[in-house]
Amino acid sequence: IVADPETNTDEMLLGQFSVAQTVPDWHLHRLIAYTFGGDMNSRLFRIVRGERGLSYGASCWYEAAGGRVPRDRPAPFTLYTFPSAEHTAEALPLVISLYRELVGGGLTEAELALARKALINSHPFKRDTPQKLLLVELDEALYGIVADDDATNRAKLEAVTAEQLQAELQRTHAPEALEIVLLGDPARLEPIAAALPG
């Protein structure tokens, strides 16, 4: 818990170490992150903001994919939201519960179809500028990551099943191992944290 008395908005970062970007099934993790918290149709955003109105946004990502840690080592899977102070007590256990549901129950067929389409359609933009082409080459040179061409990316994503994703989630994610960082007023946040199971 980190004090920030200057604002009426709390920030919540929850995470745990998962996989490196060099794993053969990295495309499964791209689907997991996109579906759970990758855009405004994602489960986190839709429920935390759209249905409950607890925060202006909610998202998740693999730190390796963002380039914030070495991509060839296991890296954190991070969940983030920033509720107003009055909603933190409801938002924190909700985010944890949604993550537990994701790992325990996987993705729906509708979620998978939407994510698959988005990741197939956006893939050409990974190489549409000289800078992006250089980044692809650097990833291969530094970390051994060979970026799929568009046809390979499409074939991999179209072959993924919801059952595969659930098995991968249960193999590589453990909600009970979450580390939580809260930014806000400790006097208010410490009782909220203390009320969490475990």
Short mmCIF file of C-alpha atoms in Angstrom, two decimals:
data_model
loop_
_atom_site.label_atom_id
_atom_site.label_comp_id
_atom_site.label_asym_id
_atom_site.label_seq_id
_atom_site.Cartn_x
_atom_site.Cartn_y
_atom_site.Cartn_z
CA ILE A 1 0.00 0.00 0.00
CA VAL A 2 1.51 3.30 -1.12
CA ALA A 3 0.23 6.65 0.15
CA ASP A 4 -1.06 9.24 -2.29
CA PRO A 5 -3.18 11.76 -0.35
CA GLU A 6 -3.45 14.19 -3.28
CA THR A 7 -6.14 12.39 -5.24
CA ASN A 8 -9.56 10.87 -4.76
CA THR A 9 -8.77 8.05 -7.19
CA ASP A 10 -7.05 4.86 -6.10
CA GLU A 11 -4.90 2.71 -8.35
CA MET A 12 -4.76 -1.07 -8.19
CA LEU A 13 -2.10 -3.30 -9.75
CA LEU A 14 -2.51 -7.04 -9.33
CA GLY A 15 -0.17 -9.55 -10.85
CA GLN A 16 1.74 -12.78 -10.79
CA PHE A 17 4.58 -14.28 -12.77
CA SER A 18 3.41 -16.37 -15.69
CA VAL A 19 5.24 -17.20 -18.96
CA ALA A 20 7.93 -15.80 -21.22
CA GLN A 21 7.07 -14.54 -24.68
CA THR A 22 9.27 -17.27 -26.16
CA VAL A 23 6.93 -20.13 -25.23
CA PRO A 24 5.62 -22.06 -28.27
CA ASP A 25 2.02 -21.31 -27.30
CA TRP A 26 2.44 -17.54 -26.96
CA HIS A 27 -0.54 -17.05 -29.29
CA LEU A 28 -2.74 -18.56 -26.55
CA HIS A 29 -1.53 -15.91 -24.12
CA ARG A 30 -2.20 -13.16 -26.65
CA LEU A 31 -5.80 -14.39 -26.79
CA ILE A 32 -6.05 -14.58 -22.99
CA ALA A 33 -4.79 -11.03 -22.43
CA TYR A 34 -6.85 -9.53 -25.24
CA THR A 35 -10.06 -11.24 -24.21
CA PHE A 36 -9.79 -10.57 -20.50
CA GLY A 37 -8.51 -7.00 -20.57
CA GLY A 38 -7.21 -5.96 -23.97
CA ASP A 39 -9.87 -3.56 -25.18
CA MET A 40 -13.25 -2.02 -24.38
CA ASN A 41 -15.06 -5.29 -25.22
CA SER A 42 -12.92 -7.26 -22.76
CA ARG A 43 -14.44 -8.93 -19.72
CA LEU A 44 -12.61 -6.70 -17.21
CA PHE A 45 -13.53 -3.45 -18.92
CA ARG A 46 -17.10 -4.52 -19.67
CA ILE A 47 -17.88 -5.53 -16.10
CA VAL A 48 -15.78 -3.14 -14.00
CA ARG A 49 -16.69 -0.05 -16.02
CA GLY A 50 -19.70 -0.90 -18.17
CA GLU A 51 -21.82 -2.97 -15.78
CA ARG A 52 -20.67 -1.78 -12.37
CA GLY A 53 -19.41 1.76 -13.07
CA LEU A 54 -16.57 1.33 -10.57
CA SER A 55 -13.75 2.78 -12.67
CA TYR A 56 -13.21 4.63 -15.92
CA GLY A 57 -11.25 1.66 -17.20
CA ALA A 58 -9.74 -1.75 -16.44
CA SER A 59 -7.18 -3.74 -18.40
CA CYS A 60 -4.58 -6.49 -18.26
CA TRP A 61 -1.39 -7.40 -20.09
CA TYR A 62 1.72 -9.55 -20.05
CA GLU A 63 4.63 -7.31 -19.09
CA ALA A 64 6.90 -9.11 -21.59
CA ALA A 65 4.63 -8.19 -24.49
CA GLY A 66 4.84 -4.53 -23.46
CA GLY A 67 8.63 -4.65 -23.55
CA ARG A 68 8.93 -3.72 -19.88
CA VAL A 69 10.88 -6.86 -18.94
CA PRO A 70 13.11 -9.29 -20.86
CA ARG A 71 10.85 -11.16 -23.25
CA ASP A 72 12.68 -14.46 -22.93
CA ARG A 73 11.98 -14.83 -19.19
CA PRO A 74 8.78 -15.52 -17.25
CA ALA A 75 7.11 -12.18 -16.73
CA PRO A 76 4.20 -10.79 -14.75
CA PHE A 77 0.64 -10.95 -15.96
CA THR A 78 -0.76 -7.63 -14.69
CA LEU A 79 -4.31 -6.45 -14.01
CA TYR A 80 -4.95 -2.73 -13.54
CA THR A 81 -7.80 -0.42 -12.67
CA PHE A 82 -8.21 2.98 -11.01
CA PRO A 83 -11.51 3.30 -9.14
CA SER A 84 -12.63 6.40 -7.33
CA ALA A 85 -11.89 6.05 -3.63
CA GLU A 86 -15.52 5.35 -2.80
CA HIS A 87 -15.54 2.28 -5.09
CA THR A 88 -12.23 0.61 -4.19
CA ALA A 89 -13.74 -1.66 -1.56
CA GLU A 90 -16.04 -3.12 -4.21
CA ALA A 91 -13.64 -3.00 -7.16
CA LEU A 92 -10.71 -4.87 -5.61
CA PRO A 93 -12.54 -8.09 -4.70
CA LEU A 94 -14.46 -7.91 -8.00
CA VAL A 95 -11.25 -7.86 -10.06
CA ILE A 96 -9.86 -10.78 -8.05
CA SER A 97 -13.12 -12.69 -8.48
CA LEU A 98 -13.16 -12.09 -12.25
CA TYR A 99 -9.60 -13.33 -12.50
CA ARG A 100 -10.46 -16.47 -10.50
CA GLU A 101 -13.43 -17.07 -12.82
CA LEU A 102 -11.20 -16.66 -15.86
CA VAL A 103 -8.66 -19.21 -14.64
CA GLY A 104 -11.31 -21.61 -13.36
CA GLY A 105 -13.76 -21.37 -16.24
CA GLY A 106 -11.82 -20.06 -19.22
CA LEU A 107 -13.28 -17.97 -22.02
CA THR A 108 -16.64 -18.17 -23.73
CA GLU A 109 -16.88 -19.07 -27.41
CA ALA A 110 -18.13 -15.53 -28.13
CA GLU A 111 -15.16 -13.97 -26.34
CA LEU A 112 -12.76 -16.24 -28.18
CA ALA A 113 -14.30 -15.46 -31.57
CA LEU A 114 -14.12 -11.70 -30.99
CA ALA A 115 -10.49 -11.84 -29.80
CA ARG A 116 -9.45 -14.16 -32.62
CA LYS A 117 -10.89 -11.79 -35.24
CA ALA A 118 -9.26 -8.73 -33.66
CA LEU A 119 -5.82 -10.34 -33.39
CA ILE A 120 -5.95 -11.65 -36.96
CA ASN A 121 -7.05 -8.28 -38.37
CA SER A 122 -4.49 -6.25 -36.40
CA HIS A 123 -1.51 -8.53 -37.12
CA PRO A 124 -0.42 -6.83 -40.40
CA PHE A 125 0.15 -3.63 -38.42
CA LYS A 126 3.04 -5.26 -36.56
CA ARG A 127 5.19 -4.62 -39.66
CA ASP A 128 3.65 -1.58 -41.31
CA THR A 129 6.45 0.94 -40.54
CA PRO A 130 10.26 0.80 -40.62
CA GLN A 131 10.36 1.21 -36.84
CA LYS A 132 8.06 -1.77 -36.30
CA LEU A 133 10.09 -3.88 -38.72
CA LEU A 134 13.22 -3.02 -36.73
CA LEU A 135 11.51 -4.01 -33.46
CA VAL A 136 10.56 -7.38 -34.94
CA GLU A 137 14.19 -7.93 -35.96
CA LEU A 138 15.47 -6.84 -32.55
CA ASP A 139 13.12 -9.25 -30.76
CA GLU A 140 14.48 -12.09 -32.87
CA ALA A 141 18.13 -11.06 -32.41
CA LEU A 142 17.92 -10.34 -28.67
CA TYR A 143 15.36 -12.87 -27.46
CA GLY A 144 14.97 -15.49 -30.17
CA ILE A 145 11.36 -14.52 -30.82
CA VAL A 146 10.41 -15.33 -34.40
CA ALA A 147 7.33 -13.30 -35.33
CA ASP A 148 4.69 -15.21 -37.26
CA ASP A 149 3.77 -14.04 -40.74
CA ASP A 150 0.11 -13.20 -41.32
CA ALA A 151 -0.84 -16.65 -42.65
CA THR A 152 0.82 -18.50 -39.76
CA ASN A 153 -0.74 -16.16 -37.21
CA ARG A 154 -4.19 -16.71 -38.71
CA ALA A 155 -3.76 -20.50 -38.81
CA LYS A 156 -2.63 -20.66 -35.19
CA LEU A 157 -5.43 -18.46 -33.89
CA GLU A 158 -8.14 -20.19 -35.92
CA ALA A 159 -7.06 -23.56 -34.51
CA VAL A 160 -7.38 -22.51 -30.86
CA THR A 161 -10.27 -23.96 -28.85
CA ALA A 162 -11.80 -22.71 -25.62
CA GLU A 163 -10.70 -25.98 -24.00
CA GLN A 164 -7.08 -25.35 -24.97
CA LEU A 165 -7.21 -21.88 -23.46
CA GLN A 166 -8.70 -23.10 -20.21
CA ALA A 167 -6.02 -25.78 -19.89
CA GLU A 168 -3.29 -23.19 -20.56
CA LEU A 169 -4.80 -20.78 -18.04
CA GLN A 170 -4.86 -23.45 -15.35
CA ARG A 171 -1.31 -24.50 -16.18
CA THR A 172 0.23 -21.01 -16.13
CA HIS A 173 -1.95 -18.86 -13.84
CA ALA A 174 -2.60 -19.11 -10.10
CA PRO A 175 -4.96 -16.48 -8.64
CA GLU A 176 -3.90 -17.45 -5.13
CA ALA A 177 -0.38 -16.20 -5.97
CA LEU A 178 -1.47 -12.66 -6.87
CA GLU A 179 0.64 -9.79 -5.60
CA ILE A 180 -1.37 -6.62 -5.03
CA VAL A 181 -0.22 -3.00 -4.98
CA LEU A 182 -2.70 -0.33 -3.93
CA LEU A 183 -2.06 3.39 -4.34
CA GLY A 184 -4.14 5.68 -2.16
CA ASP A 185 -4.81 6.57 1.47
CA PRO A 186 -3.44 3.81 3.74
CA ALA A 187 -5.98 4.57 6.46
CA ARG A 188 -8.74 3.63 4.03
CA LEU A 189 -6.95 0.94 2.02
CA GLU A 190 -5.50 -1.17 4.81
CA PRO A 191 -8.93 -2.35 6.08
CA ILE A 192 -9.95 -3.15 2.48
CA ALA A 193 -6.80 -5.22 1.98
CA ALA A 194 -7.18 -6.92 5.36
CA ALA A 195 -10.68 -8.07 4.41
CA LEU A 196 -9.40 -10.03 1.40
CA PRO A 197 -9.32 -13.80 1.93
CA GLY A 198 -5.73 -14.95 2.46
#
